[in-house]
mmCIF file of N, CA and C in Angstrom:
data_model
loop_
_atom_site.group_PDB
_atom_site.id
_atom_site.type_symbol
_atom_site.label_atom_id
_atom_site.label_comp_id
_atom_site.label_asym_id
_atom_site.label_seq_id
_atom_site.Cartn_x
_atom_site.Cartn_y
_atom_site.Cartn_z
ATOM 1 N N MET A 1 -2.935 3.752 -9.690
ATOM 2 C CA MET A 1 -3.726 2.615 -9.336
ATOM 3 C C MET A 1 -2.850 1.611 -8.616
ATOM 4 N N PRO A 2 -2.348 1.967 -7.482
ATOM 5 C CA PRO A 2 -1.547 0.995 -6.744
ATOM 6 C C PRO A 2 -2.374 -0.184 -6.251
ATOM 7 N N MET A 3 -1.722 -1.323 -6.145
ATOM 8 C CA MET A 3 -2.287 -2.467 -5.450
ATOM 9 C C MET A 3 -1.528 -2.571 -4.135
ATOM 10 N N ILE A 4 -2.244 -2.782 -3.056
ATOM 11 C CA ILE A 4 -1.644 -2.774 -1.724
ATOM 12 C C ILE A 4 -1.842 -4.128 -1.060
ATOM 13 N N ARG A 5 -0.759 -4.679 -0.536
ATOM 14 C CA ARG A 5 -0.834 -5.867 0.319
ATOM 15 C C ARG A 5 -0.542 -5.422 1.744
ATOM 16 N N ILE A 6 -1.360 -5.887 2.664
ATOM 17 C CA ILE A 6 -1.229 -5.523 4.073
ATOM 18 C C ILE A 6 -1.142 -6.818 4.872
ATOM 19 N N ASP A 7 -0.043 -6.995 5.598
ATOM 20 C CA ASP A 7 0.147 -8.188 6.412
ATOM 21 C C ASP A 7 0.217 -7.788 7.880
ATOM 22 N N VAL A 8 -0.572 -8.486 8.702
ATOM 23 C CA VAL A 8 -0.641 -8.209 10.134
ATOM 24 C C VAL A 8 -0.701 -9.525 10.900
ATOM 25 N N THR A 9 -0.391 -9.456 12.182
ATOM 26 C CA THR A 9 -0.557 -10.586 13.072
ATOM 27 C C THR A 9 -2.017 -10.680 13.474
ATOM 28 N N GLN A 10 -2.537 -11.887 13.581
ATOM 29 C CA GLN A 10 -3.927 -12.104 13.971
ATOM 30 C C GLN A 10 -4.226 -11.431 15.303
ATOM 31 N N GLY A 11 -5.467 -11.000 15.454
ATOM 32 C CA GLY A 11 -5.889 -10.425 16.724
ATOM 33 C C GLY A 11 -6.697 -9.147 16.570
ATOM 34 N N ARG A 12 -6.664 -8.525 15.415
ATOM 35 C CA ARG A 12 -7.463 -7.328 15.186
ATOM 36 C C ARG A 12 -8.881 -7.734 14.798
ATOM 37 N N THR A 13 -9.830 -6.885 15.119
ATOM 38 C CA THR A 13 -11.213 -7.128 14.725
ATOM 39 C C THR A 13 -11.383 -6.842 13.235
ATOM 40 N N PRO A 14 -12.440 -7.355 12.615
ATOM 41 C CA PRO A 14 -12.705 -7.006 11.218
ATOM 42 C C PRO A 14 -12.827 -5.493 11.014
ATOM 43 N N GLU A 15 -13.392 -4.800 11.987
ATOM 44 C CA GLU A 15 -13.517 -3.346 11.900
ATOM 45 C C GLU A 15 -12.150 -2.669 11.942
ATOM 46 N N ASP A 16 -11.255 -3.181 12.792
ATOM 47 C CA ASP A 16 -9.893 -2.638 12.860
ATOM 48 C C ASP A 16 -9.144 -2.865 11.553
ATOM 49 N N LEU A 17 -9.302 -4.048 10.972
ATOM 50 C CA LEU A 17 -8.641 -4.341 9.696
ATOM 51 C C LEU A 17 -9.161 -3.430 8.592
ATOM 52 N N ALA A 18 -10.474 -3.214 8.577
ATOM 53 C CA ALA A 18 -11.059 -2.309 7.582
ATOM 54 C C ALA A 18 -10.537 -0.890 7.790
ATOM 55 N N ALA A 19 -10.398 -0.459 9.038
ATOM 56 C CA ALA A 19 -9.893 0.887 9.328
ATOM 57 C C ALA A 19 -8.451 1.049 8.852
ATOM 58 N N VAL A 20 -7.628 0.016 9.034
ATOM 59 C CA VAL A 20 -6.240 0.056 8.565
ATOM 60 C C VAL A 20 -6.220 0.190 7.048
ATOM 61 N N SER A 21 -6.998 -0.627 6.365
ATOM 62 C CA SER A 21 -7.061 -0.576 4.906
ATOM 63 C C SER A 21 -7.548 0.785 4.425
ATOM 64 N N LYS A 22 -8.599 1.287 5.022
ATOM 65 C CA LYS A 22 -9.146 2.591 4.614
ATOM 66 C C LYS A 22 -8.168 3.726 4.881
ATOM 67 N N ALA A 23 -7.418 3.641 5.972
ATOM 68 C CA ALA A 23 -6.428 4.674 6.281
ATOM 69 C C ALA A 23 -5.331 4.690 5.214
ATOM 70 N N ILE A 24 -4.861 3.520 4.830
ATOM 71 C CA ILE A 24 -3.832 3.449 3.789
ATOM 72 C C ILE A 24 -4.384 3.970 2.477
ATOM 73 N N HIS A 25 -5.614 3.584 2.145
ATOM 74 C CA HIS A 25 -6.225 4.053 0.902
ATOM 75 C C HIS A 25 -6.369 5.577 0.906
ATOM 76 N N ALA A 26 -6.772 6.138 2.023
ATOM 77 C CA ALA A 26 -6.907 7.601 2.121
ATOM 78 C C ALA A 26 -5.578 8.287 1.841
ATOM 79 N N ALA A 27 -4.491 7.720 2.353
ATOM 80 C CA ALA A 27 -3.159 8.296 2.107
ATOM 81 C C ALA A 27 -2.800 8.227 0.629
ATOM 82 N N VAL A 28 -3.062 7.092 -0.007
ATOM 83 C CA VAL A 28 -2.732 6.940 -1.430
ATOM 84 C C VAL A 28 -3.574 7.893 -2.276
ATOM 85 N N VAL A 29 -4.863 7.969 -1.993
ATOM 86 C CA VAL A 29 -5.745 8.879 -2.740
ATOM 87 C C VAL A 29 -5.285 10.324 -2.559
ATOM 88 N N GLY A 30 -4.964 10.688 -1.327
ATOM 89 C CA GLY A 30 -4.541 12.052 -1.048
ATOM 90 C C GLY A 30 -3.227 12.437 -1.691
ATOM 91 N N GLU A 31 -2.251 11.553 -1.617
ATOM 92 C CA GLU A 31 -0.915 11.883 -2.131
ATOM 93 C C GLU A 31 -0.777 11.691 -3.633
ATOM 94 N N TYR A 32 -1.373 10.633 -4.156
ATOM 95 C CA TYR A 32 -1.195 10.317 -5.576
ATOM 96 C C TYR A 32 -2.384 10.750 -6.428
ATOM 97 N N ARG A 33 -3.394 11.302 -5.775
ATOM 98 C CA ARG A 33 -4.572 11.818 -6.474
ATOM 99 C C ARG A 33 -5.165 10.792 -7.442
ATOM 100 N N ILE A 34 -5.256 9.552 -6.966
ATOM 101 C CA ILE A 34 -5.917 8.520 -7.758
ATOM 102 C C ILE A 34 -7.412 8.583 -7.476
ATOM 103 N N PRO A 35 -8.229 8.032 -8.351
ATOM 104 C CA PRO A 35 -9.673 7.998 -8.078
ATOM 105 C C PRO A 35 -9.979 7.174 -6.829
ATOM 106 N N GLU A 36 -10.948 7.594 -6.064
ATOM 107 C CA GLU A 36 -11.358 6.892 -4.842
ATOM 108 C C GLU A 36 -11.684 5.426 -5.130
ATOM 109 N N GLY A 37 -12.244 5.147 -6.306
ATOM 110 C CA GLY A 37 -12.637 3.785 -6.657
ATOM 111 C C GLY A 37 -11.500 2.876 -7.055
ATOM 112 N N ASP A 38 -10.301 3.403 -7.212
ATOM 113 C CA ASP A 38 -9.132 2.564 -7.497
ATOM 114 C C ASP A 38 -8.625 2.000 -6.171
ATOM 115 N N TYR A 39 -9.352 1.037 -5.665
ATOM 116 C CA TYR A 39 -9.130 0.502 -4.318
ATOM 117 C C TYR A 39 -8.879 -0.995 -4.459
ATOM 118 N N PHE A 40 -7.606 -1.395 -4.414
ATOM 119 C CA PHE A 40 -7.209 -2.783 -4.580
ATOM 120 C C PHE A 40 -6.283 -3.171 -3.430
ATOM 121 N N HIS A 41 -6.846 -3.780 -2.388
ATOM 122 C CA HIS A 41 -6.089 -4.170 -1.199
ATOM 123 C C HIS A 41 -6.287 -5.652 -0.917
ATOM 124 N N VAL A 42 -5.229 -6.290 -0.448
ATOM 125 C CA VAL A 42 -5.292 -7.645 0.076
ATOM 126 C C VAL A 42 -4.797 -7.561 1.510
ATOM 127 N N VAL A 43 -5.664 -7.918 2.452
ATOM 128 C CA VAL A 43 -5.296 -7.903 3.868
ATOM 129 C C VAL A 43 -5.150 -9.350 4.317
ATOM 130 N N THR A 44 -3.982 -9.679 4.852
ATOM 131 C CA THR A 44 -3.712 -11.052 5.280
ATOM 132 C C THR A 44 -3.293 -11.048 6.741
ATOM 133 N N GLU A 45 -3.951 -11.909 7.515
ATOM 134 C CA GLU A 45 -3.586 -12.089 8.920
ATOM 135 C C GLU A 45 -2.724 -13.343 9.043
ATOM 136 N N HIS A 46 -1.743 -13.263 9.926
ATOM 137 C CA HIS A 46 -0.830 -14.369 10.147
ATOM 138 C C HIS A 46 -0.815 -14.735 11.630
ATOM 139 N N PRO A 47 -0.602 -16.017 11.954
ATOM 140 C CA PRO A 47 -0.462 -16.399 13.364
ATOM 141 C C PRO A 47 0.735 -15.691 14.001
ATOM 142 N N ARG A 48 0.675 -15.528 15.308
ATOM 143 C CA ARG A 48 1.793 -14.919 16.044
ATOM 144 C C ARG A 48 3.100 -15.615 15.683
ATOM 145 N N GLY A 49 4.138 -14.822 15.504
ATOM 146 C CA GLY A 49 5.448 -15.354 15.176
ATOM 147 C C GLY A 49 5.718 -15.453 13.683
ATOM 148 N N GLN A 50 4.704 -15.219 12.844
ATOM 149 C CA GLN A 50 4.906 -15.324 11.401
ATOM 150 C C GLN A 50 5.084 -13.976 10.715
ATOM 151 N N VAL A 51 4.963 -12.895 11.464
ATOM 152 C CA VAL A 51 5.293 -11.569 10.945
ATOM 153 C C VAL A 51 6.472 -11.080 11.781
ATOM 154 N N VAL A 52 7.608 -10.927 11.138
ATOM 155 C CA VAL A 52 8.825 -10.529 11.842
ATOM 156 C C VAL A 52 9.324 -9.232 11.226
ATOM 157 N N ALA A 53 9.471 -8.211 12.057
ATOM 158 C CA ALA A 53 9.975 -6.917 11.582
ATOM 159 C C ALA A 53 10.825 -6.303 12.687
ATOM 160 N N LEU A 54 12.109 -6.569 12.637
ATOM 161 C CA LEU A 54 13.019 -6.006 13.629
ATOM 162 C C LEU A 54 13.294 -4.547 13.283
ATOM 163 N N ASP A 55 14.121 -3.889 14.059
ATOM 164 C CA ASP A 55 14.307 -2.434 13.885
ATOM 165 C C ASP A 55 15.319 -2.067 12.803
ATOM 166 N N ALA A 56 15.972 -3.022 12.187
ATOM 167 C CA ALA A 56 16.954 -2.772 11.122
ATOM 168 C C ALA A 56 18.111 -1.884 11.577
ATOM 169 N N GLY A 57 18.362 -1.855 12.880
ATOM 170 C CA GLY A 57 19.470 -1.064 13.398
ATOM 171 C C GLY A 57 19.129 0.382 13.677
ATOM 172 N N LEU A 58 17.855 0.722 13.676
ATOM 173 C CA LEU A 58 17.445 2.110 13.897
ATOM 174 C C LEU A 58 17.229 2.450 15.365
ATOM 175 N N GLY A 59 17.291 1.449 16.233
ATOM 176 C CA GLY A 59 17.248 1.710 17.670
ATOM 177 C C GLY A 59 15.868 1.854 18.263
ATOM 178 N N PHE A 60 14.877 1.193 17.715
ATOM 179 C CA PHE A 60 13.552 1.221 18.334
ATOM 180 C C PHE A 60 12.946 -0.167 18.305
ATOM 181 N N GLU A 61 11.955 -0.374 19.139
ATOM 182 C CA GLU A 61 11.260 -1.657 19.238
ATOM 183 C C GLU A 61 9.907 -1.547 18.551
ATOM 184 N N ARG A 62 9.533 -2.588 17.850
ATOM 185 C CA ARG A 62 8.188 -2.673 17.295
ATOM 186 C C ARG A 62 7.341 -3.521 18.229
ATOM 187 N N SER A 63 6.034 -3.300 18.172
ATOM 188 C CA SER A 63 5.124 -4.135 18.955
ATOM 189 C C SER A 63 4.660 -5.293 18.080
ATOM 190 N N ASP A 64 3.796 -6.135 18.627
ATOM 191 C CA ASP A 64 3.236 -7.205 17.799
ATOM 192 C C ASP A 64 2.109 -6.666 16.913
ATOM 193 N N GLY A 65 1.895 -5.345 16.960
ATOM 194 C CA GLY A 65 0.890 -4.705 16.117
ATOM 195 C C GLY A 65 1.452 -4.163 14.816
ATOM 196 N N VAL A 66 2.632 -4.632 14.400
ATOM 197 C CA VAL A 66 3.250 -4.137 13.178
ATOM 198 C C VAL A 66 2.325 -4.369 11.980
ATOM 199 N N VAL A 67 2.313 -3.386 11.081
ATOM 200 C CA VAL A 67 1.561 -3.466 9.832
ATOM 201 C C VAL A 67 2.585 -3.396 8.708
ATOM 202 N N MET A 68 2.731 -4.498 7.984
ATOM 203 C CA MET A 68 3.680 -4.546 6.870
ATOM 204 C C MET A 68 2.898 -4.303 5.586
ATOM 205 N N ILE A 69 3.341 -3.307 4.835
ATOM 206 C CA ILE A 69 2.609 -2.837 3.665
ATOM 207 C C ILE A 69 3.501 -2.956 2.443
ATOM 208 N N GLN A 70 2.964 -3.527 1.379
ATOM 209 C CA GLN A 70 3.650 -3.546 0.095
ATOM 210 C C GLN A 70 2.801 -2.733 -0.880
ATOM 211 N N VAL A 71 3.416 -1.751 -1.494
ATOM 212 C CA VAL A 71 2.759 -0.913 -2.488
ATOM 213 C C VAL A 71 3.288 -1.331 -3.855
ATOM 214 N N PHE A 72 2.403 -1.829 -4.706
ATOM 215 C CA PHE A 72 2.767 -2.196 -6.079
ATOM 216 C C PHE A 72 2.167 -1.139 -6.998
ATOM 217 N N THR A 73 3.015 -0.448 -7.762
ATOM 218 C CA THR A 73 2.520 0.636 -8.600
ATOM 219 C C THR A 73 3.442 0.850 -9.791
ATOM 220 N N GLN A 74 2.957 1.624 -10.742
ATOM 221 C CA GLN A 74 3.767 1.900 -11.926
ATOM 222 C C GLN A 74 4.911 2.839 -11.596
ATOM 223 N N ARG A 75 6.028 2.606 -12.263
ATOM 224 C CA ARG A 75 7.204 3.443 -12.049
ATOM 225 C C ARG A 75 6.946 4.858 -12.569
ATOM 226 N N GLY A 76 7.730 5.783 -12.044
ATOM 227 C CA GLY A 76 7.684 7.141 -12.556
ATOM 228 C C GLY A 76 7.518 8.219 -11.503
ATOM 229 N N ARG A 77 7.198 7.829 -10.269
ATOM 230 C CA ARG A 77 7.033 8.847 -9.233
ATOM 231 C C ARG A 77 8.395 9.185 -8.623
ATOM 232 N N SER A 78 8.528 10.419 -8.218
ATOM 233 C CA SER A 78 9.791 10.892 -7.654
ATOM 234 C C SER A 78 10.013 10.337 -6.248
ATOM 235 N N GLY A 79 11.256 10.428 -5.806
ATOM 236 C CA GLY A 79 11.577 10.060 -4.429
ATOM 237 C C GLY A 79 10.805 10.903 -3.435
ATOM 238 N N GLU A 80 10.606 12.178 -3.769
ATOM 239 C CA GLU A 80 9.844 13.064 -2.883
ATOM 240 C C GLU A 80 8.391 12.610 -2.782
ATOM 241 N N ALA A 81 7.802 12.178 -3.897
ATOM 242 C CA ALA A 81 6.415 11.708 -3.885
ATOM 243 C C ALA A 81 6.288 10.441 -3.043
ATOM 244 N N LYS A 82 7.263 9.551 -3.159
ATOM 245 C CA LYS A 82 7.235 8.321 -2.368
ATOM 246 C C LYS A 82 7.375 8.643 -0.879
ATOM 247 N N ALA A 83 8.303 9.536 -0.543
ATOM 248 C CA ALA A 83 8.494 9.915 0.862
ATOM 249 C C ALA A 83 7.225 10.552 1.427
ATOM 250 N N ALA A 84 6.568 11.373 0.628
ATOM 251 C CA ALA A 84 5.311 11.992 1.070
ATOM 252 C C ALA A 84 4.244 10.929 1.301
ATOM 253 N N LEU A 85 4.203 9.920 0.433
ATOM 254 C CA LEU A 85 3.245 8.831 0.623
ATOM 255 C C LEU A 85 3.541 8.077 1.906
ATOM 256 N N PHE A 86 4.804 7.755 2.148
ATOM 257 C CA PHE A 86 5.166 7.031 3.374
ATOM 258 C C PHE A 86 4.708 7.809 4.610
ATOM 259 N N ALA A 87 4.960 9.116 4.610
ATOM 260 C CA ALA A 87 4.571 9.954 5.752
ATOM 261 C C ALA A 87 3.054 9.989 5.897
ATOM 262 N N ALA A 88 2.344 10.085 4.778
ATOM 263 C CA ALA A 88 0.878 10.135 4.830
ATOM 264 C C ALA A 88 0.304 8.821 5.343
ATOM 265 N N ILE A 89 0.883 7.698 4.915
ATOM 266 C CA ILE A 89 0.413 6.405 5.409
ATOM 267 C C ILE A 89 0.607 6.321 6.917
ATOM 268 N N ALA A 90 1.786 6.689 7.399
ATOM 269 C CA ALA A 90 2.049 6.644 8.848
ATOM 270 C C ALA A 90 1.089 7.555 9.602
ATOM 271 N N ARG A 91 0.852 8.736 9.071
ATOM 272 C CA ARG A 91 -0.058 9.699 9.710
ATOM 273 C C ARG A 91 -1.484 9.143 9.765
ATOM 274 N N GLU A 92 -1.963 8.610 8.645
ATOM 275 C CA GLU A 92 -3.324 8.047 8.600
ATOM 276 C C GLU A 92 -3.451 6.836 9.527
ATOM 277 N N LEU A 93 -2.420 5.996 9.561
ATOM 278 C CA LEU A 93 -2.477 4.826 10.434
ATOM 279 C C LEU A 93 -2.430 5.216 11.904
ATOM 280 N N GLN A 94 -1.692 6.268 12.220
ATOM 281 C CA GLN A 94 -1.680 6.745 13.604
ATOM 282 C C GLN A 94 -3.101 7.097 14.046
ATOM 283 N N GLY A 95 -3.887 7.622 13.126
ATOM 284 C CA GLY A 95 -5.266 7.985 13.425
ATOM 285 C C GLY A 95 -6.170 6.805 13.736
ATOM 286 N N VAL A 96 -5.736 5.584 13.363
ATOM 287 C CA VAL A 96 -6.521 4.393 13.702
ATOM 288 C C VAL A 96 -5.775 3.508 14.693
ATOM 289 N N GLY A 97 -4.799 4.101 15.403
ATOM 290 C CA GLY A 97 -4.152 3.415 16.512
ATOM 291 C C GLY A 97 -2.911 2.618 16.195
ATOM 292 N N VAL A 98 -2.306 2.814 15.025
ATOM 293 C CA VAL A 98 -1.063 2.113 14.694
ATOM 294 C C VAL A 98 0.099 3.068 14.927
ATOM 295 N N ALA A 99 1.000 2.686 15.821
ATOM 296 C CA ALA A 99 2.148 3.535 16.152
ATOM 297 C C ALA A 99 3.102 3.626 14.966
ATOM 298 N N GLY A 100 3.784 4.749 14.865
ATOM 299 C CA GLY A 100 4.716 4.981 13.766
ATOM 300 C C GLY A 100 5.780 3.914 13.631
ATOM 301 N N GLU A 101 6.280 3.410 14.753
ATOM 302 C CA GLU A 101 7.325 2.383 14.682
ATOM 303 C C GLU A 101 6.781 1.044 14.181
ATOM 304 N N ASP A 102 5.451 0.906 14.136
ATOM 305 C CA ASP A 102 4.835 -0.329 13.667
ATOM 306 C C ASP A 102 4.400 -0.267 12.203
ATOM 307 N N VAL A 103 4.817 0.774 11.492
ATOM 308 C CA VAL A 103 4.488 0.917 10.075
ATOM 309 C C VAL A 103 5.738 0.571 9.264
ATOM 310 N N PHE A 104 5.640 -0.478 8.475
ATOM 311 C CA PHE A 104 6.746 -0.941 7.632
ATOM 312 C C PHE A 104 6.236 -0.972 6.203
ATOM 313 N N ILE A 105 6.916 -0.268 5.274
ATOM 314 C CA ILE A 105 6.430 -0.141 3.902
ATOM 315 C C ILE A 105 7.515 -0.574 2.923
ATOM 316 N N GLY A 106 7.143 -1.405 1.980
ATOM 317 C CA GLY A 106 7.986 -1.757 0.843
ATOM 318 C C GLY A 106 7.291 -1.266 -0.424
ATOM 319 N N TYR A 107 8.047 -0.680 -1.322
ATOM 320 C CA TYR A 107 7.490 -0.040 -2.526
ATOM 321 C C TYR A 107 8.051 -0.748 -3.749
ATOM 322 N N VAL A 108 7.177 -1.292 -4.590
ATOM 323 C CA VAL A 108 7.586 -2.069 -5.751
ATOM 324 C C VAL A 108 7.023 -1.405 -7.008
ATOM 325 N N GLU A 109 7.914 -1.061 -7.930
ATOM 326 C CA GLU A 109 7.490 -0.405 -9.170
ATOM 327 C C GLU A 109 7.519 -1.373 -10.341
ATOM 328 N N ASN A 110 6.651 -1.113 -11.317
ATOM 329 C CA ASN A 110 6.612 -1.907 -12.529
ATOM 330 C C ASN A 110 6.084 -1.033 -13.657
ATOM 331 N N GLY A 111 5.777 -1.633 -14.807
ATOM 332 C CA GLY A 111 5.316 -0.868 -15.959
ATOM 333 C C GLY A 111 3.881 -1.185 -16.336
ATOM 334 N N ALA A 112 3.359 -0.430 -17.279
ATOM 335 C CA ALA A 112 1.973 -0.599 -17.728
ATOM 336 C C ALA A 112 1.723 -2.018 -18.221
ATOM 337 N N GLU A 113 2.716 -2.626 -18.820
ATOM 338 C CA GLU A 113 2.559 -3.968 -19.371
ATOM 339 C C GLU A 113 2.456 -5.043 -18.296
ATOM 340 N N ASP A 114 2.660 -4.682 -17.039
ATOM 341 C CA ASP A 114 2.676 -5.643 -15.939
ATOM 342 C C ASP A 114 1.330 -5.784 -15.232
ATOM 343 N N TRP A 115 0.265 -5.180 -15.766
ATOM 344 C CA TRP A 115 -1.037 -5.184 -15.095
ATOM 345 C C TRP A 115 -2.104 -5.824 -15.971
ATOM 346 N N SER A 116 -2.927 -6.674 -15.367
ATOM 347 C CA SER A 116 -4.141 -7.185 -15.997
ATOM 348 C C SER A 116 -5.269 -7.034 -14.984
ATOM 349 N N PHE A 117 -6.357 -6.409 -15.407
ATOM 350 C CA PHE A 117 -7.493 -6.166 -14.522
ATOM 351 C C PHE A 117 -8.626 -7.153 -14.764
ATOM 352 N N GLY A 118 -8.379 -8.138 -15.588
ATOM 353 C CA GLY A 118 -9.377 -9.166 -15.848
ATOM 354 C C GLY A 118 -9.302 -9.658 -17.278
ATOM 355 N N PHE A 119 -9.881 -10.828 -17.500
ATOM 356 C CA PHE A 119 -9.998 -11.430 -18.826
ATOM 357 C C PHE A 119 -8.646 -11.776 -19.444
ATOM 358 N N GLY A 120 -7.577 -11.771 -18.673
ATOM 359 C CA GLY A 120 -6.269 -12.139 -19.186
ATOM 360 C C GLY A 120 -5.674 -11.146 -20.161
ATOM 361 N N ARG A 121 -6.131 -9.893 -20.093
ATOM 362 C CA ARG A 121 -5.604 -8.871 -20.997
ATOM 363 C C ARG A 121 -4.861 -7.809 -20.184
ATOM 364 N N ALA A 122 -3.832 -7.251 -20.778
ATOM 365 C CA ALA A 122 -3.077 -6.152 -20.171
ATOM 366 C C ALA A 122 -3.714 -4.848 -20.649
ATOM 367 N N GLN A 123 -4.744 -4.393 -19.931
ATOM 368 C CA GLN A 123 -5.590 -3.292 -20.392
ATOM 369 C C GLN A 123 -4.851 -1.976 -20.606
ATOM 370 N N TYR A 124 -3.792 -1.709 -19.875
ATOM 371 C CA TYR A 124 -3.014 -0.506 -20.153
ATOM 372 C C TYR A 124 -2.309 -0.641 -21.510
ATOM 373 N N SER A 125 -1.795 -1.823 -21.787
ATOM 374 C CA SER A 125 -1.082 -2.045 -23.040
ATOM 375 C C SER A 125 -2.018 -2.086 -24.244
ATOM 376 N N THR A 126 -3.230 -2.637 -24.055
ATOM 377 C CA THR A 126 -4.177 -2.734 -25.166
ATOM 378 C C THR A 126 -4.906 -1.425 -25.427
ATOM 379 N N GLY A 127 -4.815 -0.481 -24.481
ATOM 380 C CA GLY A 127 -5.510 0.787 -24.623
ATOM 381 C C GLY A 127 -6.909 0.785 -24.037
ATOM 382 N N GLU A 128 -7.339 -0.329 -23.442
ATOM 383 C CA GLU A 128 -8.660 -0.386 -22.808
ATOM 384 C C GLU A 128 -8.727 0.547 -21.599
ATOM 385 N N LEU A 129 -7.594 0.774 -20.961
ATOM 386 C CA LEU A 129 -7.479 1.719 -19.850
ATOM 387 C C LEU A 129 -6.378 2.713 -20.179
ATOM 388 N N ALA A 130 -6.611 3.963 -19.798
ATOM 389 C CA ALA A 130 -5.573 4.977 -19.972
ATOM 390 C C ALA A 130 -4.489 4.751 -18.928
ATOM 391 N N THR A 131 -3.253 4.844 -19.346
ATOM 392 C CA THR A 131 -2.128 4.691 -18.429
ATOM 393 C C THR A 131 -2.085 5.899 -17.507
ATOM 394 N N PRO A 132 -2.039 5.681 -16.183
ATOM 395 C CA PRO A 132 -1.985 6.807 -15.251
ATOM 396 C C PRO A 132 -0.748 7.673 -15.487
ATOM 397 N N ASP A 133 -0.912 8.960 -15.313
ATOM 398 C CA ASP A 133 0.203 9.896 -15.439
ATOM 399 C C ASP A 133 0.822 10.067 -14.058
ATOM 400 N N THR A 134 1.904 9.338 -13.799
ATOM 401 C CA THR A 134 2.528 9.361 -12.481
ATOM 402 C C THR A 134 3.322 10.641 -12.249
ATOM 403 N N ARG A 135 3.552 11.430 -13.290
ATOM 404 C CA ARG A 135 4.328 12.667 -13.113
ATOM 405 C C ARG A 135 3.540 13.714 -12.342
ATOM 406 N N ASN A 136 2.220 13.650 -12.392
ATOM 407 C CA ASN A 136 1.402 14.672 -11.729
ATOM 408 C C ASN A 136 1.064 14.320 -10.296
ATOM 409 N N ALA A 137 1.495 13.167 -9.846
ATOM 410 C CA ALA A 137 1.217 12.763 -8.466
ATOM 411 C C ALA A 137 2.325 13.280 -7.580
ATOM 412 N N SER A 138 1.999 14.188 -6.728
ATOM 413 C CA SER A 138 2.918 14.805 -5.758
ATOM 414 C C SER A 138 4.344 14.765 -6.186
#
C-alpha cells in the first residue's frame, strides 16, 4: 500500500496529470501486486523554476517535463523488487509521453506503526488492517 507523491511543473492538462498518476499506479500494482483500490497519490504542480532536477553527473539533460516521484512504503522489499518497480514506472510513464530522463524517483521505507488511514489510529498496529506481506512482491 504505497503512498505516492508526484511533483511536476505547471503546464500539463488535468487529463495528462491523471494519466501520469494512473501510469505510476499501474506500475506499482503490477510489480508489487497490491490491490487496485490501494490508490493513494498526491499530485502537486509547481510554478516554473520550483522543480529542479539536474543530471547528478550522469551526463544527460532533463526537460521541464520532469516528474519527481516519492514512493512511501513499508520496508521489506528487496533491491531487485525496487529496481523492477523503478523500471516499470519509467516504462509506464513513457507510454504517456514522459521521457526516461525525466523520471526521478525517491523511495522511502517505514514500518507498520507509521501508517494511519483515518480516525487517528495506526490500523496496521491495532490489527484493523492486515500488514502487507512485502516478501511476496517481486
